[in-house]
CSV table of C-alpha atoms in Angstrom, one decimal:
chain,number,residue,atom,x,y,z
E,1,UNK,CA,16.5,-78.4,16.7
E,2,UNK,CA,18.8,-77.3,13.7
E,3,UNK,CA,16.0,-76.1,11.6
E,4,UNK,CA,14.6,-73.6,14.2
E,5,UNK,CA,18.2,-72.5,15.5
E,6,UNK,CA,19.0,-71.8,11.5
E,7,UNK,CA,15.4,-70.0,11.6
E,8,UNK,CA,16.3,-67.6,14.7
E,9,UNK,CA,19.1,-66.9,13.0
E,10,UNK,CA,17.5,-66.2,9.7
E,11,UNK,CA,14.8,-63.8,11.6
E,12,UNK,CA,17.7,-62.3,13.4
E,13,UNK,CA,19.3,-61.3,10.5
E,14,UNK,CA,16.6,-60.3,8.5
E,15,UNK,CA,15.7,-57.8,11.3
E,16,UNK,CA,19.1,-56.5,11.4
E,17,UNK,CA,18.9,-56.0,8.2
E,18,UNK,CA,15.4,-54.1,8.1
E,19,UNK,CA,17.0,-52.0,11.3
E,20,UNK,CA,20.1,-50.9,9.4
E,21,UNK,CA,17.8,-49.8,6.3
E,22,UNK,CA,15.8,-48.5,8.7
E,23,UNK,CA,17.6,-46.3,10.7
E,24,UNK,CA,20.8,-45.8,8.1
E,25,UNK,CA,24.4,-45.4,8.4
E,26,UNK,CA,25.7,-42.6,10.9
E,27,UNK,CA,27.7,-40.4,9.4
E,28,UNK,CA,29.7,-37.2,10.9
E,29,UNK,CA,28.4,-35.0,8.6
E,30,UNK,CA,24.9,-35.7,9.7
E,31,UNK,CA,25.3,-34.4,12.9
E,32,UNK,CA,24.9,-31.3,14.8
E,33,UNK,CA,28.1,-29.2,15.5
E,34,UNK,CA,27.1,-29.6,19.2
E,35,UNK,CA,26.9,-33.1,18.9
E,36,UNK,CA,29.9,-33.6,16.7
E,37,UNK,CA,33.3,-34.2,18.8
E,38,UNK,CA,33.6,-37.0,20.2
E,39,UNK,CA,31.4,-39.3,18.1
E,40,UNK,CA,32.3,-41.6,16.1
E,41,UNK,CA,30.2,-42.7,13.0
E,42,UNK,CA,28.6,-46.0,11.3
E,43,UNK,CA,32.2,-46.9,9.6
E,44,UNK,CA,34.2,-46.9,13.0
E,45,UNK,CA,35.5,-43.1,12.3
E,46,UNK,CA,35.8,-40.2,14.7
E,47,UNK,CA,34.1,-37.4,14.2
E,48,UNK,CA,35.7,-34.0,14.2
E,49,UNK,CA,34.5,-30.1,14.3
E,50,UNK,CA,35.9,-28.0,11.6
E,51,UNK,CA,35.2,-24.4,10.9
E,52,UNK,CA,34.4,-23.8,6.9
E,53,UNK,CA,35.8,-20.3,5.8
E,54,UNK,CA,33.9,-17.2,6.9
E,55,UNK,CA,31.0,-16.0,4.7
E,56,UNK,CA,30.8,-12.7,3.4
E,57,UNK,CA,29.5,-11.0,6.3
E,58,UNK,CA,32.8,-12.2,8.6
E,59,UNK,CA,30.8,-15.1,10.3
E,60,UNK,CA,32.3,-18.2,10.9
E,61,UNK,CA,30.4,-21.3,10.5
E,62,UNK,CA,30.9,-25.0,11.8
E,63,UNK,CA,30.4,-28.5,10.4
E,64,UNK,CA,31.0,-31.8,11.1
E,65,UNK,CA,33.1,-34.2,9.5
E,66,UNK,CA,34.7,-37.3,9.3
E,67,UNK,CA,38.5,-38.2,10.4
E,68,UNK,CA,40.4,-40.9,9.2
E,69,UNK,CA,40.6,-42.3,12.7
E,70,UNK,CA,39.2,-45.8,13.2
E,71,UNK,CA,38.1,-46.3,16.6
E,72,UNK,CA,38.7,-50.1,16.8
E,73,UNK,CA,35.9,-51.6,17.9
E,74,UNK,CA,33.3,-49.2,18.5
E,75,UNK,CA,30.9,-47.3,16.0
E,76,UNK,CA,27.6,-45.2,16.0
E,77,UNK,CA,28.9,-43.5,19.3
E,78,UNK,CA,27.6,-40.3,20.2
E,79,UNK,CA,29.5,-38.6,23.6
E,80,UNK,CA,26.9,-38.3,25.9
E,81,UNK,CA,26.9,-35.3,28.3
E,82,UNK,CA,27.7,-37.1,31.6
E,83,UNK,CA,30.8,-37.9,29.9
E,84,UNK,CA,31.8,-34.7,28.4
E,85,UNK,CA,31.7,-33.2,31.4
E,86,UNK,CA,33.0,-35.9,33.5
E,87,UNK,CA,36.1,-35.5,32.0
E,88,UNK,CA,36.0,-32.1,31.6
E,89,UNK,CA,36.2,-31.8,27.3
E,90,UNK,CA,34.6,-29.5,25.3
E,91,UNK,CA,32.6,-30.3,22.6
E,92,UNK,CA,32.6,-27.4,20.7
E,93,UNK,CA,36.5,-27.3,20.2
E,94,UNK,CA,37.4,-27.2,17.0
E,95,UNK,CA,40.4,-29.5,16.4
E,96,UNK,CA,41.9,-31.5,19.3
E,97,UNK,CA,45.4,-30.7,20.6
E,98,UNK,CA,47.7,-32.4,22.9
E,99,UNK,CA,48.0,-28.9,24.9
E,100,UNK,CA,45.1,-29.3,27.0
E,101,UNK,CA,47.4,-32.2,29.1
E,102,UNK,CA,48.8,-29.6,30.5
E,103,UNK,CA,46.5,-27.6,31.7
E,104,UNK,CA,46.0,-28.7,35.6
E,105,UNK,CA,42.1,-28.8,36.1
E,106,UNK,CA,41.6,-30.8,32.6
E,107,UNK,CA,43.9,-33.4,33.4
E,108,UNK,CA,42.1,-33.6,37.0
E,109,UNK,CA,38.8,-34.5,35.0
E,110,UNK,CA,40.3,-36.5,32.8
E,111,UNK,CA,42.1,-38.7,35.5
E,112,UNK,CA,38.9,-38.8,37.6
E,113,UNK,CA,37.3,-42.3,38.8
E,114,UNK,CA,33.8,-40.9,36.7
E,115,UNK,CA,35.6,-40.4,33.5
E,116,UNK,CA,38.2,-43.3,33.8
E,117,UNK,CA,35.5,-45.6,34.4
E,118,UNK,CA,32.3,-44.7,32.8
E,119,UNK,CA,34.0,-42.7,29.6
E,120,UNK,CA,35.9,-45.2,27.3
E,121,UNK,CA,35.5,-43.6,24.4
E,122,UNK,CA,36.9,-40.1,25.5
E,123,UNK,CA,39.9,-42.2,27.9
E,124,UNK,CA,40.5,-44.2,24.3
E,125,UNK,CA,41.3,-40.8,22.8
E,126,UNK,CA,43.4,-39.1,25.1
E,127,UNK,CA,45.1,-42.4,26.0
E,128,UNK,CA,46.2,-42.9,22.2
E,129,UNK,CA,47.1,-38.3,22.1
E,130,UNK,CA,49.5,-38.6,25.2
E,131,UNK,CA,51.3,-41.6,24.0
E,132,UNK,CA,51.7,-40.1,20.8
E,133,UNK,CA,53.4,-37.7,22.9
E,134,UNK,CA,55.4,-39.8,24.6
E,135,UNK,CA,53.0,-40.3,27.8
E,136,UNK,CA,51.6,-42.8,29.3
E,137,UNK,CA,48.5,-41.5,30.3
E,138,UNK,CA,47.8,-43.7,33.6
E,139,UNK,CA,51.7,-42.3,34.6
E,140,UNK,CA,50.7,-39.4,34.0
E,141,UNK,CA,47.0,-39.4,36.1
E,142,UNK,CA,49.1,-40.6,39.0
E,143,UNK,CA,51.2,-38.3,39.1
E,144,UNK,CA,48.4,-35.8,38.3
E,145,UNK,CA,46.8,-37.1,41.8
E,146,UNK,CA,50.5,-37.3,43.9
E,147,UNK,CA,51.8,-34.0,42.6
E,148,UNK,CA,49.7,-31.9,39.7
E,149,UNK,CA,52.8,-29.2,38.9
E,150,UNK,CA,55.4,-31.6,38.6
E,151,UNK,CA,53.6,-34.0,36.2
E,152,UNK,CA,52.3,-30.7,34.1
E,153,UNK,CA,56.2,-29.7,34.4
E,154,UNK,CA,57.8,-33.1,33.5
E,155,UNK,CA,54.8,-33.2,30.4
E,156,UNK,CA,56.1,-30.0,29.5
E,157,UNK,CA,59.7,-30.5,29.5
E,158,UNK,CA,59.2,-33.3,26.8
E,159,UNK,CA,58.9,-30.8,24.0
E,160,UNK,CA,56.0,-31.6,23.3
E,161,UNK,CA,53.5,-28.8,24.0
E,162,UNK,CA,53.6,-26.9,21.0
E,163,UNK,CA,53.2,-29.8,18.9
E,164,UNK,CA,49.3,-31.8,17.7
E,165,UNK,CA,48.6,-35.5,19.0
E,166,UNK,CA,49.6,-37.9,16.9
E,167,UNK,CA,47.0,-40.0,18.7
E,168,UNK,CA,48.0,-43.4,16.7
E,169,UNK,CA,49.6,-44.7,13.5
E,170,UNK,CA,46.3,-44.9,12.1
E,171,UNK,CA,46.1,-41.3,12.5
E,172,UNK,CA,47.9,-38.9,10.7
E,173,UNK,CA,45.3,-37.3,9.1
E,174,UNK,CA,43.5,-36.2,12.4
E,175,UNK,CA,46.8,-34.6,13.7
E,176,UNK,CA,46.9,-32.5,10.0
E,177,UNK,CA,43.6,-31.5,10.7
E,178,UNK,CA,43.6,-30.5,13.9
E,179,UNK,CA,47.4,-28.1,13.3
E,180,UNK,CA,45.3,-25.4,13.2
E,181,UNK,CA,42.7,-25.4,15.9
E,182,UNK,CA,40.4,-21.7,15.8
E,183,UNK,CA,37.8,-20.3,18.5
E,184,UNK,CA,35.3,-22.4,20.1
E,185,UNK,CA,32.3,-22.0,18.6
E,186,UNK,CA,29.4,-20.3,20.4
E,187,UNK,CA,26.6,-22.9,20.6
């Protein structure tokens, strides 16, 4: 009975191990720009859009690359579609700022039963941005569904509109990059 448990387990991980060589690591910088926010890659870390300096002829170009966010618990994530528009993101934004908390119809997505329920990944993120603002975010959807204005005025009246997520200790280096959000990128 031991030998063929320890044999299952030996298959199992021999198969894990052909999979992973198979298939390889995720990484940010392997994926599509329309692909890109909201993923998170083999190592654990989200994965940002970032907008390389223009080329000669004035175009702007996008990339994808890897934040020093660890998502705890969850790698190889790519946002599906539902999601992104269940909760109303955007997954061509460059950067990611606390401002769109504010903004009445985003916050309405964000705090809806689809999102809050099927959408961890996206709820994780803007969970971890408003209480780097001060916020805590299931406050802030009820009062979102009791009386829109006053939460957006009471999130406002913080101070902290004007300034990037700090999403988590862990996370610095996200709020640094994302200081300067640009345009959207046309996708």
């Amino acid at each position: 009975m031991a030998s063929s448990m320890k044999t299952s387990f030996i298959i199992i991980f021999a198969c894990s191990l052909l999979l992973q060589g198979t298939l390889g690591e995720m990484s940010c910088e392997e994926l599509p720009t329309n692909a890109c926010a909201f993923s998170i890659s083999s190592s654990g870390k989200r994965c940002l859009l970032e907008n390389s300096p223009a080329k000669e002829d004035g175009k702007v170009e996008y990339q994808c690359k890897t934040s020093e966010v660890v998502v705890g618990m969850v790698a190889e994530h790519i946002e599906t579609d539902q999601c992104v528009r269940d909760c109303g993101v955007d997954r061509n934004s460059v950067g990611i700022s606390s401002d769109s908390l504010l903004e009445p119809e985003f916050t309405r997505k964000l705090c809806s039963q689809s999102c809050q329920q099927n959408c961890p990944n996206i709820v994780d993120l803007y969970f971890n941005m408003a209480a780097g603002e001060g916020v805590y975010l299931p406050e802030l959807c009820e009062k979102q569904g009791n009386s829109p204005h006053r939460s957006m005025i009471e999130l406002s009246s913080s101070g902290a509109v004007d300034e990037v997520a700090a999403f988590s200790p862990e996370s610095s280096s996200l709020a640094a990059a994302a200081a300067s959000p640009a345009a959207s990128p046309s996708a």
